[in-house]
Amino acid sequence: MAETSSNNGGTDQVLVEETASVRTFILNRPKQLNALSFQMFLDDYYGTQISRLLELFHASEGDSNVKMIILKGNGRAFCAGGDVTAVVHNVRHGNWKLGADYFREEFTLNYVMATYSKPQVSILNGIVMGGGLGASVHGRFRVATEKSVCAMPETALGLFPDVGASYFYSRLPGFFGEYAGLTGARLDGAEMLACGLATHFVPSERLPFLEQALAKVNTSDPDVISAIISRFSNIPKLKAESPYHKMKIIDRCFSRRTIEEIISSLENEALNKKDDWISSTIQSLKKASPTSLKISLRSIREGRLQGVGSCLIREYRMVCHVLRAEFSKDFFEGCRAILIDKDRNPKWEPSRLELIRDDDVDHYFCKIDDEDWEDLKLPPRSNLPPYAVAKL
């Protein structure tokens, strides 16, 4: 049975459907493409949409009757990410710690999902951007469709792939994670399945039948759940122009040590053969915030050697530095140019890669010099399933 109204008479931003053993949580901001809200109405009991999800996940984990969670979105998006426009507005009219509180709560949700003791099935039937990946990829099962489109476009916004992306992007095949994270490349459902961001591909017309079958589940056994999803799944064909066909070039170029070397390597490839994909990849990198590119590459590289908790703690430090804007205000400029004024012409500062020193990059990975600040404190977790333990 779905809950459809909040305490103040407004529409719930997370709807809940219940069967005997399954809880379905539905992100319900369709006009905002289910972007994770920074703040609901001030008198709303649930606070943010993220805090509501945390509350629901904790309650379901403590309920022995609940065996599985389904997470999906209402409308044409699963989740278009965090509501960063609201974050920027609040930071500009208050202080950076308001934004830090949002990211602390979001990263905590990511960690709870990554270490959840019951299987989470995310139905990714539509747009999956930024924080939408954080709300799904950390879970056990991710179902893509022909309508799926996913990306981490943060470098174009002056941010970096966060929500644990330095963990899950660094574990994609070869150096595909560096490619996707630095360029903000959009991937379709077939590509999500091929690279591992999705575990299954189900045509959208079969989703109602899949959800009916999952609603009858009375077990947390991932093998049983996977078998049910597989009954409705198929293996889609990659489109001819898919970047996944470019893995040899991606591995040659995106394995380089620095952003400058990555771009130089791609430019050398372009000299040897005319390829529109290479040209557009170079263009994407040159349009992105130079600071974002530098810190994003280092973040993904460090993520290769860290568990999901360590990645989220480091990313929280990084995002606090971004919000404080001591070295660069690119996040605020990127949001202005892409999301607010929409002139798509950000003025990055520093404007060129060579103006950013290694010491400047190091700064983003250090603790914040503020006596009231503290590192991200992740909740203690116990009785974890093997797939969650592996992430740690």
Coordinates of C-alpha atoms in Angstrom, one line a residue:
M1 CA 0.0 0.0 0.0
A2 CA 1.5 3.3 -1.0
E3 CA 1.8 6.3 1.3
T4 CA 0.7 9.4 -0.8
S5 CA 0.7 12.4 1.5
S6 CA 3.1 14.0 4.0
N7 CA 2.3 15.6 7.3
N8 CA 1.8 19.0 5.8
G9 CA -0.6 17.9 3.1
G10 CA 2.0 17.9 0.4
T11 CA 3.0 15.0 -1.8
D12 CA 5.5 12.6 -0.4
Q13 CA 8.8 12.7 -2.1
V14 CA 9.3 9.0 -1.4
L15 CA 6.3 6.7 -1.8
V16 CA 6.3 3.3 -0.1
E17 CA 4.6 0.2 -1.3
E18 CA 4.5 -2.9 0.9
T19 CA 3.9 -6.6 0.4
A20 CA 4.5 -9.2 3.0
S21 CA 8.3 -9.4 2.5
V22 CA 9.2 -6.6 0.0
R23 CA 9.3 -2.9 0.4
T24 CA 9.3 -0.7 -2.7
F25 CA 10.5 2.9 -2.4
I26 CA 9.6 5.2 -5.2
L27 CA 11.4 8.5 -5.7
N28 CA 8.6 10.9 -6.3
R29 CA 9.7 14.3 -7.7
P30 CA 8.9 13.6 -11.4
K31 CA 9.0 17.3 -12.5
Q32 CA 12.5 17.5 -11.0
L33 CA 13.5 14.2 -12.6
N34 CA 13.6 12.8 -9.0
A35 CA 16.6 14.8 -8.1
L36 CA 17.5 14.2 -4.4
S37 CA 16.1 17.2 -2.6
F38 CA 18.3 19.5 -0.5
Q39 CA 15.5 20.6 1.7
M40 CA 11.8 20.0 1.8
F41 CA 9.3 22.3 3.4
L42 CA 10.7 23.6 6.7
D43 CA 7.8 22.2 8.6
D44 CA 8.0 18.8 6.9
Y45 CA 8.8 16.1 9.4
Y46 CA 10.9 14.1 7.1
G47 CA 13.4 16.9 6.3
T48 CA 15.3 15.9 3.1
Q49 CA 14.4 13.2 0.7
I50 CA 17.7 11.6 1.6
S51 CA 16.9 11.5 5.3
R52 CA 13.6 9.9 4.5
L53 CA 15.3 7.2 2.5
L54 CA 17.8 6.6 5.3
E55 CA 14.9 6.3 7.7
L56 CA 13.2 3.7 5.4
F57 CA 16.3 1.7 4.8
H58 CA 17.1 1.5 8.5
A59 CA 13.5 0.5 9.4
S60 CA 13.4 -2.2 6.8
E61 CA 16.8 -3.6 7.8
G62 CA 15.5 -4.0 11.4
D63 CA 12.3 -5.6 10.3
S64 CA 12.7 -9.4 10.0
N65 CA 9.7 -9.6 7.8
V66 CA 11.4 -7.6 5.1
K67 CA 13.5 -9.7 2.8
M68 CA 14.3 -7.3 -0.1
I69 CA 14.1 -3.6 -1.1
I70 CA 13.1 -2.3 -4.6
L71 CA 14.0 1.3 -5.4
K72 CA 12.7 3.0 -8.5
G73 CA 11.6 6.5 -9.8
N74 CA 8.3 7.9 -10.7
G75 CA 8.2 9.3 -14.3
R76 CA 10.9 9.3 -17.0
A77 CA 13.9 9.3 -14.5
F78 CA 15.2 7.0 -11.9
C79 CA 17.1 9.9 -10.3
A80 CA 18.8 12.9 -12.1
G81 CA 21.3 13.3 -9.1
G82 CA 21.5 15.6 -6.2
D83 CA 19.6 18.9 -6.3
V84 CA 22.9 20.9 -6.6
T85 CA 21.2 24.1 -7.7
A86 CA 19.5 24.2 -4.3
V87 CA 22.8 23.4 -2.6
V88 CA 24.6 26.3 -4.3
H89 CA 21.7 28.6 -3.5
N90 CA 21.8 27.7 0.2
V91 CA 25.6 27.9 0.4
R92 CA 25.6 31.3 -1.2
H93 CA 23.0 32.6 1.2
G94 CA 24.3 30.9 4.3
N95 CA 27.6 29.2 4.7
W96 CA 29.4 26.2 3.1
K97 CA 28.5 23.9 6.0
L98 CA 24.9 23.8 4.9
G99 CA 26.0 22.2 1.7
A100 CA 28.4 19.9 3.6
D101 CA 25.5 18.7 5.7
Y102 CA 23.7 17.6 2.5
F103 CA 26.6 15.7 1.2
R104 CA 27.3 14.1 4.6
E105 CA 23.8 12.7 4.6
E106 CA 23.9 11.6 1.0
F107 CA 27.3 9.8 1.4
T108 CA 25.9 8.1 4.6
L109 CA 23.0 6.8 2.5
N110 CA 25.4 5.5 -0.1
Y111 CA 27.4 3.7 2.6
V112 CA 24.2 2.1 4.1
M113 CA 23.2 0.9 0.7
A114 CA 26.7 -0.5 0.0
T115 CA 26.7 -2.4 3.3
Y116 CA 23.0 -3.3 3.4
S117 CA 22.2 -6.8 4.8
K118 CA 19.3 -7.3 2.4
P119 CA 19.3 -7.2 -1.4
Q120 CA 18.4 -3.9 -3.1
V121 CA 17.0 -4.1 -6.6
S122 CA 17.1 -0.7 -8.4
I123 CA 15.0 -0.3 -11.5
L124 CA 16.9 2.2 -13.7
N125 CA 14.2 2.8 -16.3
G126 CA 15.3 6.3 -17.5
I127 CA 17.7 9.0 -16.5
V128 CA 20.4 8.0 -13.9
M129 CA 22.8 10.9 -13.2
G130 CA 25.3 11.7 -10.5
G131 CA 23.6 11.0 -7.1
G132 CA 21.2 8.6 -8.9
L133 CA 24.2 6.3 -9.5
G134 CA 25.1 6.6 -5.9
A135 CA 21.6 5.5 -4.9
S136 CA 21.7 2.4 -7.1
V137 CA 25.2 1.1 -8.0
H138 CA 26.0 0.4 -4.3
G139 CA 23.1 -2.0 -4.1
R140 CA 23.1 -5.6 -5.1
F141 CA 21.1 -5.6 -8.3
R142 CA 20.7 -2.8 -10.9
V143 CA 18.2 -3.3 -13.7
A144 CA 18.8 -1.2 -16.9
T145 CA 16.4 -0.9 -19.8
E146 CA 16.5 0.5 -23.3
K147 CA 15.4 3.8 -21.8
S148 CA 18.3 4.0 -19.4
V149 CA 20.9 6.8 -19.7
C150 CA 23.5 7.3 -17.1
A151 CA 26.4 9.7 -16.5
M152 CA 28.5 11.4 -13.9
P153 CA 28.7 14.9 -15.5
E154 CA 30.4 16.5 -12.5
T155 CA 33.6 17.7 -14.2
A156 CA 31.5 19.9 -16.4
L157 CA 30.0 21.4 -13.3
G158 CA 33.3 22.1 -11.5
L159 CA 32.7 19.2 -9.1
F160 CA 34.1 15.6 -9.3
P161 CA 32.4 12.2 -9.5
D162 CA 31.3 11.7 -5.9
V163 CA 28.8 9.5 -4.1
G164 CA 31.4 6.7 -4.0
A165 CA 32.2 6.9 -7.7
S166 CA 35.9 6.7 -7.0
Y167 CA 35.1 3.2 -5.7
F168 CA 32.7 1.9 -8.4
Y169 CA 34.3 3.7 -11.4
S170 CA 37.7 2.5 -10.5
R171 CA 36.4 -1.1 -10.6
L172 CA 35.0 -0.9 -14.2
P173 CA 36.9 -2.8 -16.9
G174 CA 40.3 -1.4 -17.8
F175 CA 40.3 2.4 -17.6
F176 CA 36.7 2.8 -18.6
G177 CA 36.0 4.4 -15.3
E178 CA 38.5 7.1 -15.9
Y179 CA 37.0 7.7 -19.3
A180 CA 33.4 7.9 -18.0
G181 CA 34.3 9.9 -14.9
L182 CA 36.5 12.6 -16.6
T183 CA 34.4 13.1 -19.7
G184 CA 30.9 12.7 -18.2
A185 CA 30.1 10.3 -21.1
R186 CA 26.5 9.2 -21.3
L187 CA 26.0 5.5 -21.3
D188 CA 22.9 3.6 -22.4
G189 CA 21.4 0.5 -20.8
A190 CA 23.4 -1.9 -23.0
E191 CA 26.7 -0.1 -22.1
M192 CA 25.7 0.0 -18.4
L193 CA 25.3 -3.8 -18.6
A194 CA 28.5 -4.3 -20.5
C195 CA 30.7 -2.4 -18.1
G196 CA 29.1 -3.6 -14.9
L197 CA 27.1 -0.6 -13.8
A198 CA 24.0 -2.7 -14.4
T199 CA 23.7 -6.3 -13.4
H200 CA 20.7 -7.1 -15.7
F201 CA 19.0 -5.6 -18.8
V202 CA 15.2 -6.0 -18.9
P203 CA 13.1 -4.4 -21.7
S204 CA 10.8 -1.8 -20.2
E205 CA 7.7 -3.5 -21.4
R206 CA 8.6 -6.4 -19.1
L207 CA 9.1 -4.4 -16.0
P208 CA 5.5 -4.7 -14.7
F209 CA 5.8 -8.5 -14.9
L210 CA 9.3 -8.4 -13.2
E211 CA 8.0 -6.2 -10.4
Q212 CA 5.0 -8.6 -9.9
A213 CA 7.4 -11.5 -9.6
L214 CA 9.7 -9.7 -7.2
A215 CA 6.8 -8.6 -5.0
K216 CA 6.2 -12.3 -4.2
V217 CA 9.7 -12.9 -3.0
N218 CA 10.0 -14.3 0.5
T219 CA 13.8 -14.7 0.7
S220 CA 17.0 -12.6 0.8
D221 CA 18.9 -15.2 -1.1
P222 CA 20.6 -13.2 -3.9
D223 CA 20.8 -16.3 -6.2
V224 CA 17.1 -16.7 -6.0
I225 CA 16.5 -13.0 -6.7
S226 CA 19.0 -12.9 -9.6
A227 CA 17.3 -16.0 -11.1
I228 CA 13.9 -14.2 -11.0
I229 CA 15.3 -11.1 -12.7
S230 CA 17.1 -13.2 -15.3
R231 CA 13.8 -14.7 -16.4
F232 CA 12.8 -11.3 -17.8
S233 CA 16.3 -10.3 -19.0
N234 CA 18.2 -10.4 -22.2
I235 CA 21.6 -9.4 -23.5
P236 CA 21.2 -6.3 -25.7
K237 CA 23.5 -5.5 -28.6
L238 CA 25.9 -2.6 -28.2
K239 CA 25.3 0.2 -30.8
A240 CA 28.0 0.4 -33.5
E241 CA 29.3 3.8 -32.2
S242 CA 29.4 2.7 -28.6
P243 CA 32.5 3.9 -26.7
Y244 CA 32.7 0.3 -25.3
H245 CA 34.0 -0.7 -28.7
K246 CA 36.9 1.8 -28.1
M247 CA 38.4 0.0 -25.1
K248 CA 41.8 -0.4 -26.7
I249 CA 42.1 3.3 -27.2
I250 CA 40.5 4.1 -23.8
D251 CA 43.0 1.8 -22.1
R252 CA 46.0 3.3 -24.0
C253 CA 45.0 6.9 -23.3
F254 CA 43.2 6.9 -20.0
S255 CA 45.8 4.8 -18.3
R256 CA 48.3 7.8 -18.5
R257 CA 49.5 9.3 -15.2
T258 CA 48.2 12.9 -15.7
I259 CA 45.3 14.7 -17.4
E260 CA 47.8 16.4 -19.7
E261 CA 49.2 13.1 -20.8
I262 CA 45.7 11.7 -21.4
I263 CA 44.8 14.6 -23.7
S264 CA 48.2 14.4 -25.5
S265 CA 47.7 10.7 -26.0
L266 CA 44.2 11.2 -27.4
E267 CA 45.5 14.0 -29.7
N268 CA 48.2 11.6 -31.0
E269 CA 45.5 9.0 -31.7
A270 CA 43.6 11.7 -33.6
L271 CA 46.6 12.3 -35.8
N272 CA 46.8 8.7 -36.8
K273 CA 43.1 8.2 -37.7
K274 CA 40.0 10.4 -38.2
D275 CA 37.6 9.4 -35.5
D276 CA 34.6 11.5 -34.4
W277 CA 34.6 9.8 -31.0
I278 CA 38.2 10.8 -30.3
S279 CA 37.5 14.4 -31.3
S280 CA 34.4 14.6 -29.1
T281 CA 36.3 13.0 -26.2
I282 CA 39.1 15.6 -26.4
Q283 CA 36.5 18.4 -26.7
S284 CA 34.7 17.1 -23.5
L285 CA 38.0 17.1 -21.6
K286 CA 38.9 20.6 -22.8
K287 CA 35.5 22.0 -21.8
A288 CA 35.6 20.6 -18.3
S289 CA 36.9 22.5 -15.3
P290 CA 40.7 22.0 -15.2
T291 CA 40.6 21.7 -11.4
S292 CA 37.9 19.2 -11.5
L293 CA 39.8 17.0 -14.0
K294 CA 42.9 17.0 -11.8
I295 CA 41.2 16.1 -8.6
S296 CA 38.8 13.6 -10.3
L297 CA 41.7 11.6 -11.8
R298 CA 43.5 11.4 -8.5
S299 CA 40.3 10.4 -6.7
I300 CA 39.6 7.5 -9.1
R301 CA 43.2 6.4 -8.9
E302 CA 43.2 6.4 -5.1
G303 CA 39.8 4.6 -5.2
R304 CA 41.4 1.6 -6.9
L305 CA 43.2 0.8 -3.7
Q306 CA 40.4 1.7 -1.1
G307 CA 37.2 0.2 0.2
V308 CA 33.9 2.0 -0.3
G309 CA 34.0 3.6 3.2
S310 CA 37.4 5.1 2.7
C311 CA 36.4 6.4 -0.7
L312 CA 33.3 8.2 0.8
I313 CA 35.3 9.7 3.6
R314 CA 37.9 11.0 1.2
E315 CA 35.2 12.3 -1.2
Y316 CA 33.6 14.1 1.7
R317 CA 36.8 16.0 2.5
M318 CA 37.1 16.8 -1.2
V319 CA 33.5 18.2 -1.5
C320 CA 34.0 20.3 1.7
H321 CA 37.0 21.9 0.0
V322 CA 35.0 22.5 -3.2
L323 CA 32.2 24.2 -1.1
R324 CA 34.7 26.4 0.8
A325 CA 36.0 27.6 -2.6
E326 CA 39.4 28.6 -1.2
F327 CA 41.4 27.6 -4.3
S328 CA 38.7 27.6 -7.0
K329 CA 35.0 28.7 -7.2
D330 CA 34.5 26.4 -10.3
F331 CA 31.6 24.5 -8.7
F332 CA 29.5 27.7 -8.3
E333 CA 30.5 28.9 -11.8
G334 CA 29.7 25.6 -13.4
C335 CA 26.3 25.5 -11.8
R336 CA 25.6 29.0 -12.9
A337 CA 26.6 28.3 -16.5
I338 CA 25.0 24.9 -16.9
L339 CA 22.0 24.8 -14.5
I340 CA 21.0 28.4 -13.6
D341 CA 21.8 30.9 -16.5
K342 CA 22.3 28.0 -18.9
D343 CA 24.6 29.9 -21.2
R344 CA 26.9 26.8 -21.1
N345 CA 29.9 29.1 -21.1
P346 CA 31.6 28.7 -17.7
K347 CA 34.7 30.8 -16.9
W348 CA 36.9 28.4 -15.1
E349 CA 39.6 29.7 -12.7
P350 CA 42.3 28.5 -12.9
S351 CA 41.6 28.4 -16.6
R352 CA 44.3 26.0 -17.7
L353 CA 45.7 22.7 -16.5
E354 CA 49.3 24.0 -16.3
L355 CA 48.2 26.7 -13.8
I356 CA 47.3 24.0 -11.2
R357 CA 50.2 22.7 -9.1
D358 CA 50.4 19.3 -7.5
D359 CA 50.3 21.1 -4.1
D360 CA 46.9 22.7 -5.2
V361 CA 45.5 19.2 -5.9
D362 CA 46.9 17.8 -2.6
H363 CA 44.9 20.5 -0.7
Y364 CA 41.6 18.9 -1.7
F365 CA 42.6 15.6 -0.1
C366 CA 43.6 17.1 3.3
K367 CA 41.4 17.6 6.4
I368 CA 39.6 20.9 6.6
D369 CA 41.3 23.5 8.8
D370 CA 38.3 24.4 10.8
E371 CA 37.9 23.5 14.5
D372 CA 34.2 22.8 14.1
W373 CA 34.7 20.5 11.1
E374 CA 35.1 16.7 11.4
D375 CA 35.6 13.9 9.0
L376 CA 32.6 11.9 7.7
K377 CA 31.6 9.5 10.5
L378 CA 30.1 6.4 8.9
P379 CA 27.6 4.3 10.9
P380 CA 28.9 1.0 12.3
R381 CA 27.7 -2.0 10.3
S382 CA 27.5 -5.7 11.3
N383 CA 26.3 -9.0 10.0
L384 CA 27.1 -8.0 6.5
P385 CA 26.6 -10.3 3.4
P386 CA 29.8 -11.3 1.5
Y387 CA 29.2 -8.9 -1.4
A388 CA 29.1 -6.0 1.1
V389 CA 32.2 -7.2 3.0
A390 CA 34.1 -7.3 -0.4
K391 CA 33.4 -3.6 -0.9
L392 CA 35.0 -2.7 2.4

